[in-house]
mmCIF file of N, CA and C in Angstrom:
data_model
loop_
_atom_site.group_PDB
_atom_site.id
_atom_site.type_symbol
_atom_site.label_atom_id
_atom_site.label_comp_id
_atom_site.label_asym_id
_atom_site.label_seq_id
_atom_site.Cartn_x
_atom_site.Cartn_y
_atom_site.Cartn_z
ATOM 1 N N UNK V 3 50.551 -6.005 -49.249
ATOM 2 C CA UNK V 3 49.062 -6.971 -49.128
ATOM 3 C C UNK V 3 48.002 -6.618 -50.092
ATOM 4 N N UNK V 4 48.288 -7.433 -51.551
ATOM 5 C CA UNK V 4 46.925 -7.099 -52.761
ATOM 6 C C UNK V 4 46.178 -7.601 -52.774
ATOM 7 N N UNK V 5 45.635 -6.670 -52.777
ATOM 8 C CA UNK V 5 43.946 -8.033 -52.710
ATOM 9 C C UNK V 5 43.578 -7.495 -53.611
ATOM 10 N N UNK V 6 42.469 -8.549 -54.391
ATOM 11 C CA UNK V 6 42.265 -8.697 -55.957
ATOM 12 C C UNK V 6 40.252 -9.233 -55.252
ATOM 13 N N UNK V 7 39.921 -9.513 -56.631
ATOM 14 C CA UNK V 7 38.748 -10.050 -56.339
ATOM 15 C C UNK V 7 37.873 -10.823 -55.932
ATOM 16 N N UNK V 8 38.866 -11.638 -55.640
ATOM 17 C CA UNK V 8 38.228 -13.192 -54.798
ATOM 18 C C UNK V 8 37.931 -12.634 -52.826
ATOM 19 N N UNK V 9 38.583 -11.090 -52.738
ATOM 20 C CA UNK V 9 38.522 -11.006 -50.923
ATOM 21 C C UNK V 9 37.215 -10.499 -50.712
ATOM 22 N N UNK V 10 36.388 -9.934 -51.571
ATOM 23 C CA UNK V 10 35.320 -8.687 -51.707
ATOM 24 C C UNK V 10 34.125 -9.869 -52.347
ATOM 25 N N UNK V 11 34.724 -11.059 -52.664
ATOM 26 C CA UNK V 11 33.006 -11.748 -53.775
ATOM 27 C C UNK V 11 32.664 -12.460 -52.339
ATOM 28 N N UNK V 12 33.009 -12.326 -51.224
ATOM 29 C CA UNK V 12 32.688 -13.269 -49.531
ATOM 30 C C UNK V 12 30.820 -12.158 -49.199
ATOM 31 N N UNK V 13 31.657 -11.332 -48.858
ATOM 32 C CA UNK V 13 30.865 -10.320 -48.536
ATOM 33 C C UNK V 13 29.683 -9.697 -49.624
ATOM 34 N N UNK V 14 30.374 -10.049 -50.627
ATOM 35 C CA UNK V 14 28.778 -9.470 -51.738
ATOM 36 C C UNK V 14 28.454 -10.277 -52.276
ATOM 37 N N UNK V 15 29.038 -11.140 -52.017
ATOM 38 C CA UNK V 15 27.578 -12.817 -51.892
ATOM 39 C C UNK V 15 26.111 -12.777 -51.283
ATOM 40 N N UNK V 16 27.020 -12.352 -49.817
ATOM 41 C CA UNK V 16 26.123 -12.158 -48.713
ATOM 42 C C UNK V 16 25.027 -10.901 -48.783
ATOM 43 N N UNK V 17 25.053 -9.896 -49.525
ATOM 44 C CA UNK V 17 24.079 -8.808 -49.425
ATOM 45 C C UNK V 17 23.945 -9.990 -50.867
ATOM 46 N N UNK V 18 24.019 -10.006 -51.355
ATOM 47 C CA UNK V 18 22.905 -10.338 -52.554
ATOM 48 C C UNK V 18 22.295 -11.496 -52.090
ATOM 49 N N UNK V 19 22.563 -12.738 -51.146
ATOM 50 C CA UNK V 19 21.556 -13.326 -50.858
ATOM 51 C C UNK V 19 20.606 -12.510 -49.565
ATOM 52 N N UNK V 20 21.967 -11.301 -48.467
ATOM 53 C CA UNK V 20 19.854 -10.928 -48.032
ATOM 54 C C UNK V 20 18.834 -9.970 -49.168
ATOM 55 N N UNK V 21 19.750 -9.679 -50.866
ATOM 56 C CA UNK V 21 18.982 -8.274 -51.041
ATOM 57 C C UNK V 21 17.736 -9.960 -52.026
ATOM 58 N N UNK V 22 18.283 -11.084 -52.146
ATOM 59 C CA UNK V 22 17.103 -11.527 -52.630
ATOM 60 C C UNK V 22 15.904 -12.462 -51.455
ATOM 61 N N UNK V 23 16.883 -12.909 -50.198
ATOM 62 C CA UNK V 23 15.737 -13.046 -49.685
ATOM 63 C C UNK V 23 14.938 -12.274 -49.616
ATOM 64 N N UNK V 24 15.302 -10.767 -49.045
ATOM 65 C CA UNK V 24 13.923 -9.868 -48.385
ATOM 66 C C UNK V 24 13.373 -10.273 -50.008
ATOM 67 N N UNK V 25 14.118 -9.824 -51.208
ATOM 68 C CA UNK V 25 12.127 -10.175 -52.068
ATOM 69 C C UNK V 25 12.137 -10.852 -52.238
ATOM 70 N N UNK V 26 12.285 -11.738 -51.712
ATOM 71 C CA UNK V 26 11.705 -13.367 -51.271
ATOM 72 C C UNK V 26 10.546 -13.891 -50.884
ATOM 73 N N UNK V 27 10.606 -13.159 -49.455
ATOM 74 C CA UNK V 27 10.072 -13.656 -48.634
ATOM 75 C C UNK V 27 9.533 -11.834 -47.745
ATOM 76 N N UNK V 28 9.548 -10.811 -48.150
ATOM 77 C CA UNK V 28 9.374 -10.030 -47.969
ATOM 78 C C UNK V 28 10.652 -9.363 -46.597
ATOM 79 N N UNK V 29 11.193 -9.452 -46.016
ATOM 80 C CA UNK V 29 11.557 -9.187 -45.053
ATOM 81 C C UNK V 29 12.980 -10.713 -44.659
ATOM 82 N N UNK V 30 13.900 -9.511 -44.220
ATOM 83 C CA UNK V 30 14.878 -11.268 -43.843
ATOM 84 C C UNK V 30 14.218 -11.839 -43.025
ATOM 85 N N UNK V 31 15.188 -13.443 -42.833
ATOM 86 C CA UNK V 31 14.873 -13.567 -41.784
ATOM 87 C C UNK V 31 15.310 -13.544 -40.306
ATOM 88 N N UNK V 32 16.093 -12.962 -40.218
ATOM 89 C CA UNK V 32 16.854 -12.183 -39.279
ATOM 90 C C UNK V 32 15.907 -11.610 -38.824
ATOM 91 N N UNK V 33 14.784 -10.589 -39.844
ATOM 92 C CA UNK V 33 14.249 -10.014 -38.633
ATOM 93 C C UNK V 33 13.381 -10.546 -37.806
ATOM 94 N N UNK V 34 12.644 -11.872 -39.236
ATOM 95 C CA UNK V 34 11.099 -12.554 -38.476
ATOM 96 C C UNK V 34 11.385 -13.234 -37.152
ATOM 97 N N UNK V 35 12.478 -13.682 -36.886
ATOM 98 C CA UNK V 35 13.609 -13.734 -35.919
ATOM 99 C C UNK V 35 13.271 -12.965 -35.212
ATOM 100 N N UNK V 36 13.459 -12.176 -35.452
ATOM 101 C CA UNK V 36 13.918 -10.668 -34.476
ATOM 102 C C UNK V 36 12.248 -10.132 -34.100
ATOM 103 N N UNK V 37 11.617 -10.743 -35.007
ATOM 104 C CA UNK V 37 9.404 -9.792 -34.599
ATOM 105 C C UNK V 37 9.150 -11.348 -33.708
ATOM 106 N N UNK V 38 9.231 -12.406 -33.936
ATOM 107 C CA UNK V 38 8.995 -13.302 -33.323
ATOM 108 C C UNK V 38 9.251 -13.201 -31.359
ATOM 109 N N UNK V 39 10.482 -12.166 -31.387
ATOM 110 C CA UNK V 39 11.718 -12.114 -29.988
ATOM 111 C C UNK V 39 10.439 -11.774 -29.844
ATOM 112 N N UNK V 40 10.002 -10.316 -30.283
ATOM 113 C CA UNK V 40 9.646 -9.141 -30.339
ATOM 114 C C UNK V 40 7.566 -9.814 -29.594
ATOM 115 N N UNK V 41 7.495 -10.380 -29.968
ATOM 116 C CA UNK V 41 5.837 -10.303 -29.592
ATOM 117 C C UNK V 41 5.547 -11.912 -28.723
ATOM 118 N N UNK V 42 7.336 -12.760 -28.306
ATOM 119 C CA UNK V 42 7.620 -12.804 -27.317
ATOM 120 C C UNK V 42 7.432 -11.986 -26.241
ATOM 121 N N UNK V 43 8.801 -11.203 -26.300
ATOM 122 C CA UNK V 43 9.042 -10.207 -24.699
ATOM 123 C C UNK V 43 7.684 -9.143 -24.976
ATOM 124 N N UNK V 44 6.348 -8.691 -25.237
ATOM 125 C CA UNK V 44 5.659 -7.994 -25.690
ATOM 126 C C UNK V 44 3.939 -9.598 -25.136
ATOM 127 N N UNK V 45 3.942 -11.104 -25.048
ATOM 128 C CA UNK V 45 3.688 -11.376 -24.179
ATOM 129 C C UNK V 45 4.196 -11.646 -22.877
ATOM 130 N N UNK V 46 5.736 -11.543 -22.635
ATOM 131 C CA UNK V 46 6.292 -11.457 -21.431
ATOM 132 C C UNK V 46 5.251 -10.000 -20.331
ATOM 133 N N UNK V 47 5.534 -8.737 -21.533
ATOM 134 C CA UNK V 47 5.881 -7.896 -20.447
ATOM 135 C C UNK V 47 4.030 -7.398 -20.624
ATOM 136 N N UNK V 48 2.857 -8.299 -21.315
ATOM 137 C CA UNK V 48 1.579 -8.536 -20.949
ATOM 138 C C UNK V 48 1.906 -8.742 -20.197
ATOM 139 N N UNK V 49 2.318 -9.753 -18.938
ATOM 140 C CA UNK V 49 1.866 -10.931 -17.869
ATOM 141 C C UNK V 49 1.801 -10.439 -16.968
ATOM 142 N N UNK V 50 3.538 -9.550 -17.207
ATOM 143 C CA UNK V 50 4.103 -9.052 -15.819
ATOM 144 C C UNK V 50 3.061 -8.537 -15.640
ATOM 145 N N UNK V 51 2.249 -6.886 -16.515
ATOM 146 C CA UNK V 51 1.848 -5.782 -15.776
ATOM 147 C C UNK V 51 0.343 -6.592 -15.335
ATOM 148 N N UNK V 52 -0.410 -8.029 -15.682
ATOM 149 C CA UNK V 52 -1.590 -7.912 -15.311
ATOM 150 C C UNK V 52 -1.304 -8.386 -13.691
ATOM 151 N N UNK V 53 0.046 -9.594 -13.875
ATOM 152 C CA UNK V 53 0.399 -10.015 -12.279
ATOM 153 C C UNK V 53 0.519 -8.943 -11.188
ATOM 154 N N UNK V 54 1.334 -7.720 -12.103
ATOM 155 C CA UNK V 54 1.185 -6.234 -10.598
ATOM 156 C C UNK V 54 0.165 -5.715 -10.509
ATOM 157 N N UNK V 55 -0.081 -5.760 -12.029
ATOM 158 C CA UNK V 55 -1.289 -5.049 -11.023
ATOM 159 C C UNK V 55 -2.445 -5.902 -10.334
ATOM 160 N N UNK V 56 -2.719 -7.014 -9.925
ATOM 161 C CA UNK V 56 -3.221 -7.926 -9.091
ATOM 162 C C UNK V 56 -2.662 -7.595 -7.984
ATOM 163 N N UNK V 57 -1.477 -7.802 -7.605
ATOM 164 C CA UNK V 57 -0.269 -7.299 -6.274
ATOM 165 C C UNK V 57 -0.919 -6.393 -6.459
ATOM 166 N N UNK V 58 -1.322 -5.324 -6.379
ATOM 167 C CA UNK V 58 -1.455 -4.246 -6.654
ATOM 168 C C UNK V 58 -3.006 -4.134 -5.307
ATOM 169 N N UNK V 59 -3.720 -4.652 -6.892
ATOM 170 C CA UNK V 59 -5.129 -4.055 -5.917
ATOM 171 C C UNK V 59 -5.284 -5.299 -5.040
ATOM 172 N N UNK V 60 -4.501 -6.218 -5.076
ATOM 173 C CA UNK V 60 -4.303 -6.827 -2.936
ATOM 174 C C UNK V 60 -3.444 -6.210 -2.015
ATOM 175 N N UNK V 61 -2.372 -5.695 -2.205
ATOM 176 C CA UNK V 61 -2.247 -4.807 -1.441
ATOM 177 C C UNK V 61 -3.234 -3.736 -0.902
ATOM 178 N N UNK V 62 -4.321 -3.123 -2.031
ATOM 179 C CA UNK V 62 -4.889 -1.222 -1.831
ATOM 180 C C UNK V 62 -5.784 -2.683 -1.047
ATOM 181 N N UNK V 63 -6.164 -3.356 -1.541
ATOM 182 C CA UNK V 63 -6.772 -4.165 -0.121
ATOM 183 C C UNK V 63 -6.840 -4.398 0.827
ATOM 184 N N UNK V 64 -5.342 -4.756 1.620
ATOM 185 C CA UNK V 64 -4.987 -4.891 2.885
ATOM 186 C C UNK V 64 -4.484 -3.526 3.129
ATOM 187 N N UNK V 65 -4.012 -2.806 2.377
ATOM 188 C CA UNK V 65 -4.647 -0.980 3.442
ATOM 189 C C UNK V 65 -5.446 -0.963 3.861
ATOM 190 N N UNK V 66 -6.628 -0.839 2.511
ATOM 191 C CA UNK V 66 -7.689 -0.736 2.933
ATOM 192 C C UNK V 66 -8.497 -0.876 4.636
ATOM 193 N N UNK V 67 -7.950 -3.160 4.806
ATOM 194 C CA UNK V 67 -8.617 -3.180 5.946
ATOM 195 C C UNK V 67 -8.002 -2.506 7.104
ATOM 196 N N UNK V 68 -6.214 -2.471 6.720
ATOM 197 C CA UNK V 68 -5.287 -1.594 8.171
ATOM 198 C C UNK V 68 -6.466 -0.449 8.493
ATOM 199 N N UNK V 69 -6.569 0.332 7.392
ATOM 200 C CA UNK V 69 -7.627 1.723 7.712
ATOM 201 C C UNK V 69 -8.090 1.714 8.308
ATOM 202 N N UNK V 70 -9.756 0.649 8.241
ATOM 203 C CA UNK V 70 -10.924 0.260 8.419
ATOM 204 C C UNK V 70 -10.615 0.133 10.852
ATOM 205 N N UNK V 71 -9.778 -0.911 10.551
ATOM 206 C CA UNK V 71 -9.079 -1.412 11.716
ATOM 207 C C UNK V 71 -8.515 -0.634 12.436
ATOM 208 N N UNK V 72 -8.424 -0.057 11.437
ATOM 209 C CA UNK V 72 -7.052 1.282 12.922
ATOM 210 C C UNK V 72 -8.011 2.369 13.241
ATOM 211 N N UNK V 73 -9.517 2.737 12.376
ATOM 212 C CA UNK V 73 -10.230 3.931 12.539
ATOM 213 C C UNK V 73 -10.899 3.556 13.091
ATOM 214 N N UNK V 74 -11.159 1.447 13.126
ATOM 215 C CA UNK V 74 -12.095 1.404 14.150
ATOM 216 C C UNK V 74 -11.534 1.713 15.937
ATOM 217 N N UNK V 75 -10.679 1.420 16.041
ATOM 218 C CA UNK V 75 -9.683 1.508 17.041
ATOM 219 C C UNK V 75 -9.766 2.336 17.496
ATOM 220 N N UNK V 76 -9.610 3.847 16.972
ATOM 221 C CA UNK V 76 -9.175 5.061 17.639
ATOM 222 C C UNK V 76 -10.899 5.084 17.804
ATOM 223 N N UNK V 77 -12.079 4.941 17.278
ATOM 224 C CA UNK V 77 -13.223 5.259 17.456
ATOM 225 C C UNK V 77 -13.453 4.487 18.542
ATOM 226 N N UNK V 78 -12.913 3.415 18.572
ATOM 227 C CA UNK V 78 -13.513 2.279 20.600
ATOM 228 C C UNK V 78 -12.669 3.661 21.192
ATOM 229 N N UNK V 79 -11.157 3.963 21.360
ATOM 230 C CA UNK V 79 -10.504 4.613 22.351
ATOM 231 C C UNK V 79 -11.511 5.863 22.244
ATOM 232 N N UNK V 80 -11.721 6.816 21.162
ATOM 233 C CA UNK V 80 -12.802 7.795 21.633
ATOM 234 C C UNK V 80 -14.410 7.606 23.151
ATOM 235 N N UNK V 81 -14.792 6.649 22.211
ATOM 236 C CA UNK V 81 -15.787 6.374 23.388
ATOM 237 C C UNK V 81 -15.062 6.015 24.436
ATOM 238 N N UNK V 82 -14.318 5.111 25.180
ATOM 239 C CA UNK V 82 -13.321 5.003 26.467
ATOM 240 C C UNK V 82 -13.142 6.908 26.825
ATOM 241 N N UNK V 83 -12.263 7.453 26.145
ATOM 242 C CA UNK V 83 -12.259 8.769 26.657
ATOM 243 C C UNK V 83 -13.248 8.954 26.789
ATOM 244 N N UNK V 84 -14.763 8.983 26.675
ATOM 245 C CA UNK V 84 -16.207 9.711 26.943
ATOM 246 C C UNK V 84 -16.417 9.421 27.893
ATOM 247 N N UNK V 85 -16.593 7.999 28.148
ATOM 248 C CA UNK V 85 -17.303 6.953 29.119
ATOM 249 C C UNK V 85 -16.341 7.551 30.547
ATOM 250 N N UNK V 86 -15.155 7.647 30.544
ATOM 251 C CA UNK V 86 -14.009 8.540 31.116
ATOM 252 C C UNK V 86 -14.406 10.125 31.721
ATOM 253 N N UNK V 87 -14.673 10.182 30.330
ATOM 254 C CA UNK V 87 -14.936 11.934 31.493
ATOM 255 C C UNK V 87 -16.611 11.806 32.210
ATOM 256 N N UNK V 88 -17.253 10.736 31.273
ATOM 257 C CA UNK V 88 -19.032 11.578 31.877
ATOM 258 C C UNK V 88 -19.161 10.555 32.736
ATOM 259 N N UNK V 89 -17.669 9.871 33.251
ATOM 260 C CA UNK V 89 -18.035 9.425 34.623
ATOM 261 C C UNK V 89 -17.257 10.014 35.780
ATOM 262 N N UNK V 90 -16.055 10.692 34.970
ATOM 263 C CA UNK V 90 -14.966 11.670 36.392
ATOM 264 C C UNK V 90 -15.873 13.230 36.439
ATOM 265 N N UNK V 91 -17.151 13.467 35.817
ATOM 266 C CA UNK V 91 -18.086 14.620 35.731
ATOM 267 C C UNK V 91 -18.717 13.985 36.340
ATOM 268 N N UNK V 92 -19.344 13.180 36.248
ATOM 269 C CA UNK V 92 -20.658 12.392 37.318
ATOM 270 C C UNK V 92 -20.182 12.723 38.651
ATOM 271 N N UNK V 93 -19.261 11.552 38.607
ATOM 272 C CA UNK V 93 -18.126 11.906 40.489
ATOM 273 C C UNK V 93 -18.758 13.538 41.306
ATOM 274 N N UNK V 94 -17.188 13.991 39.865
ATOM 275 C CA UNK V 94 -17.704 15.608 40.811
ATOM 276 C C UNK V 94 -19.064 16.237 40.302
ATOM 277 N N UNK V 95 -19.829 16.138 39.626
ATOM 278 C CA UNK V 95 -21.297 16.664 40.600
ATOM 279 C C UNK V 95 -21.725 15.654 41.836
ATOM 280 N N UNK V 96 -21.856 14.108 42.107
ATOM 281 C CA UNK V 96 -21.436 14.076 43.554
ATOM 282 C C UNK V 96 -20.621 14.108 44.164
ATOM 283 N N UNK V 97 -19.988 14.882 43.940
ATOM 284 C CA UNK V 97 -18.538 15.194 45.114
ATOM 285 C C UNK V 97 -19.290 16.403 45.787
ATOM 286 N N UNK V 98 -20.025 17.455 44.924
ATOM 287 C CA UNK V 98 -19.849 18.849 44.971
ATOM 288 C C UNK V 98 -21.756 18.197 45.763
ATOM 289 N N UNK V 99 -22.123 17.964 45.347
ATOM 290 C CA UNK V 99 -24.263 17.348 46.651
ATOM 291 C C UNK V 99 -23.819 16.898 47.726
ATOM 292 N N UNK V 100 -21.911 16.118 47.424
ATOM 293 C CA UNK V 100 -22.159 16.077 49.057
ATOM 294 C C UNK V 100 -22.710 14.389 49.668
ATOM 295 N N UNK V 101 -22.952 13.775 47.380
ATOM 296 C CA UNK V 101 -23.151 12.177 47.874
ATOM 297 C C UNK V 101 -22.090 11.141 46.805
ATOM 298 N N UNK V 102 -21.872 9.785 47.591
ATOM 299 C CA UNK V 102 -20.382 9.484 47.378
ATOM 300 C C UNK V 102 -20.703 8.821 45.911
ATOM 301 N N UNK V 103 -19.846 8.661 45.513
ATOM 302 C CA UNK V 103 -19.811 7.742 43.343
ATOM 303 C C UNK V 103 -19.829 6.500 43.539
ATOM 304 N N UNK V 104 -20.422 6.195 44.012
ATOM 305 C CA UNK V 104 -21.128 4.847 45.156
ATOM 306 C C UNK V 104 -20.666 3.377 42.941
ATOM 307 N N UNK V 105 -20.870 4.171 41.842
ATOM 308 C CA UNK V 105 -20.386 3.056 40.623
ATOM 309 C C UNK V 105 -18.706 3.099 40.191
ATOM 310 N N UNK V 106 -18.780 3.904 41.327
ATOM 311 C CA UNK V 106 -17.112 4.934 40.203
ATOM 312 C C UNK V 106 -16.223 2.603 40.710
ATOM 313 N N UNK V 107 -15.907 2.062 39.928
ATOM 314 C CA UNK V 107 -15.114 1.127 39.063
ATOM 315 C C UNK V 107 -14.031 0.975 39.693
ATOM 316 N N UNK V 108 -13.689 -0.522 40.697
ATOM 317 C CA UNK V 108 -12.204 -0.516 41.289
ATOM 318 C C UNK V 108 -10.853 0.324 40.147
ATOM 319 N N UNK V 109 -10.630 -0.025 40.710
ATOM 320 C CA UNK V 109 -9.286 0.866 39.139
ATOM 321 C C UNK V 109 -8.097 0.610 40.524
ATOM 322 N N UNK V 110 -6.483 1.333 39.949
ATOM 323 C CA UNK V 110 -4.973 0.714 40.632
ATOM 324 C C UNK V 110 -5.108 2.068 41.808
ATOM 325 N N UNK V 111 -5.108 1.781 43.087
ATOM 326 C CA UNK V 111 -4.586 3.777 43.201
ATOM 327 C C UNK V 111 -3.808 4.256 42.193
ATOM 328 N N UNK V 112 -2.686 3.749 42.235
ATOM 329 C CA UNK V 112 -2.264 5.841 40.672
ATOM 330 C C UNK V 112 -3.937 6.150 40.418
ATOM 331 N N UNK V 113 -3.748 5.090 39.597
ATOM 332 C CA UNK V 113 -5.460 5.612 39.233
ATOM 333 C C UNK V 113 -5.982 6.513 39.881
ATOM 334 N N UNK V 114 -6.349 5.967 40.793
ATOM 335 C CA UNK V 114 -7.513 6.738 42.255
ATOM 336 C C UNK V 114 -7.503 7.586 42.076
ATOM 337 N N UNK V 115 -5.117 8.533 42.110
ATOM 338 C CA UNK V 115 -4.911 9.463 42.799
ATOM 339 C C UNK V 115 -5.391 10.111 41.701
ATOM 340 N N UNK V 116 -5.181 9.923 40.468
ATOM 341 C CA UNK V 116 -4.994 10.472 39.436
ATOM 342 C C UNK V 116 -6.942 11.213 38.699
ATOM 343 N N UNK V 117 -6.919 10.354 38.904
ATOM 344 C CA UNK V 117 -8.296 10.619 38.758
ATOM 345 C C UNK V 117 -9.130 11.349 40.389
ATOM 346 N N UNK V 118 -8.399 11.554 41.463
ATOM 347 C CA UNK V 118 -9.472 12.227 42.401
ATOM 348 C C UNK V 118 -8.621 13.881 42.053
ATOM 349 N N UNK V 119 -7.278 13.623 41.079
ATOM 350 C CA UNK V 119 -6.858 14.871 41.285
ATOM 351 C C UNK V 119 -7.814 15.341 39.832
ATOM 352 N N UNK V 120 -8.225 15.172 39.223
ATOM 353 C CA UNK V 120 -9.103 15.266 38.276
ATOM 354 C C UNK V 120 -10.220 16.108 38.530
ATOM 355 N N UNK V 121 -10.935 14.917 39.806
ATOM 356 C CA UNK V 121 -12.325 15.590 39.987
ATOM 357 C C UNK V 121 -12.204 17.772 41.165
ATOM 358 N N UNK V 122 -11.002 16.634 42.275
ATOM 359 C CA UNK V 122 -10.935 18.169 42.656
ATOM 360 C C UNK V 122 -10.178 19.729 41.386
ATOM 361 N N UNK V 123 -9.924 19.375 40.661
ATOM 362 C CA UNK V 123 -8.981 20.232 39.808
ATOM 363 C C UNK V 123 -10.886 21.274 39.067
ATOM 364 N N UNK V 124 -11.185 19.429 38.479
ATOM 365 C CA UNK V 124 -12.649 19.737 38.023
ATOM 366 C C UNK V 124 -13.908 20.568 39.370
ATOM 367 N N UNK V 125 -14.207 19.929 40.393
ATOM 368 C CA UNK V 125 -14.776 20.609 41.396
ATOM 369 C C UNK V 125 -14.132 22.512 41.405
ATOM 370 N N UNK V 126 -13.156 22.704 41.683
ATOM 371 C CA UNK V 126 -12.162 23.973 41.563
ATOM 372 C C UNK V 126 -12.456 24.283 40.359
ATOM 373 N N UNK V 127 -13.059 24.247 39.640
ATOM 374 C CA UNK V 127 -13.034 24.896 38.061
ATOM 375 C C UNK V 127 -14.898 25.854 38.515
ATOM 376 N N UNK V 128 -16.208 24.081 38.435
ATOM 377 C CA UNK V 128 -17.207 24.463 39.066
ATOM 378 C C UNK V 128 -16.727 26.030 39.180
ATOM 379 N N UNK V 129 -15.919 26.079 40.411
ATOM 380 C CA UNK V 129 -16.618 26.651 41.761
ATOM 381 C C UNK V 129 -16.288 28.644 41.233
#
């Protein structure tokens, strides 16, 4: 197959058109279109970044709230344990002195047995 100047004419015309567009407009129309797309993508990225920051701030506040609640629960548990230990010690001291422990709360029999065993153990350690 023989190719002549007419085959190369179409690509050459396209190149000349691109050169003329570049000199007249400073950039090709395709590059300007790509630049507009890039600007739109940058705006979208900024919006998503702001949304992510907001979401992270909300999650952090929720985590802080949960942590504070957990700490309050732990403090209440520790106070309850300290009160129970103080009552056991008081009961043990009163038992050693021969006085009944009048302020002992009504609890389940199993718990009473455990508490009695703890009191006996404490009394044995004190002697």
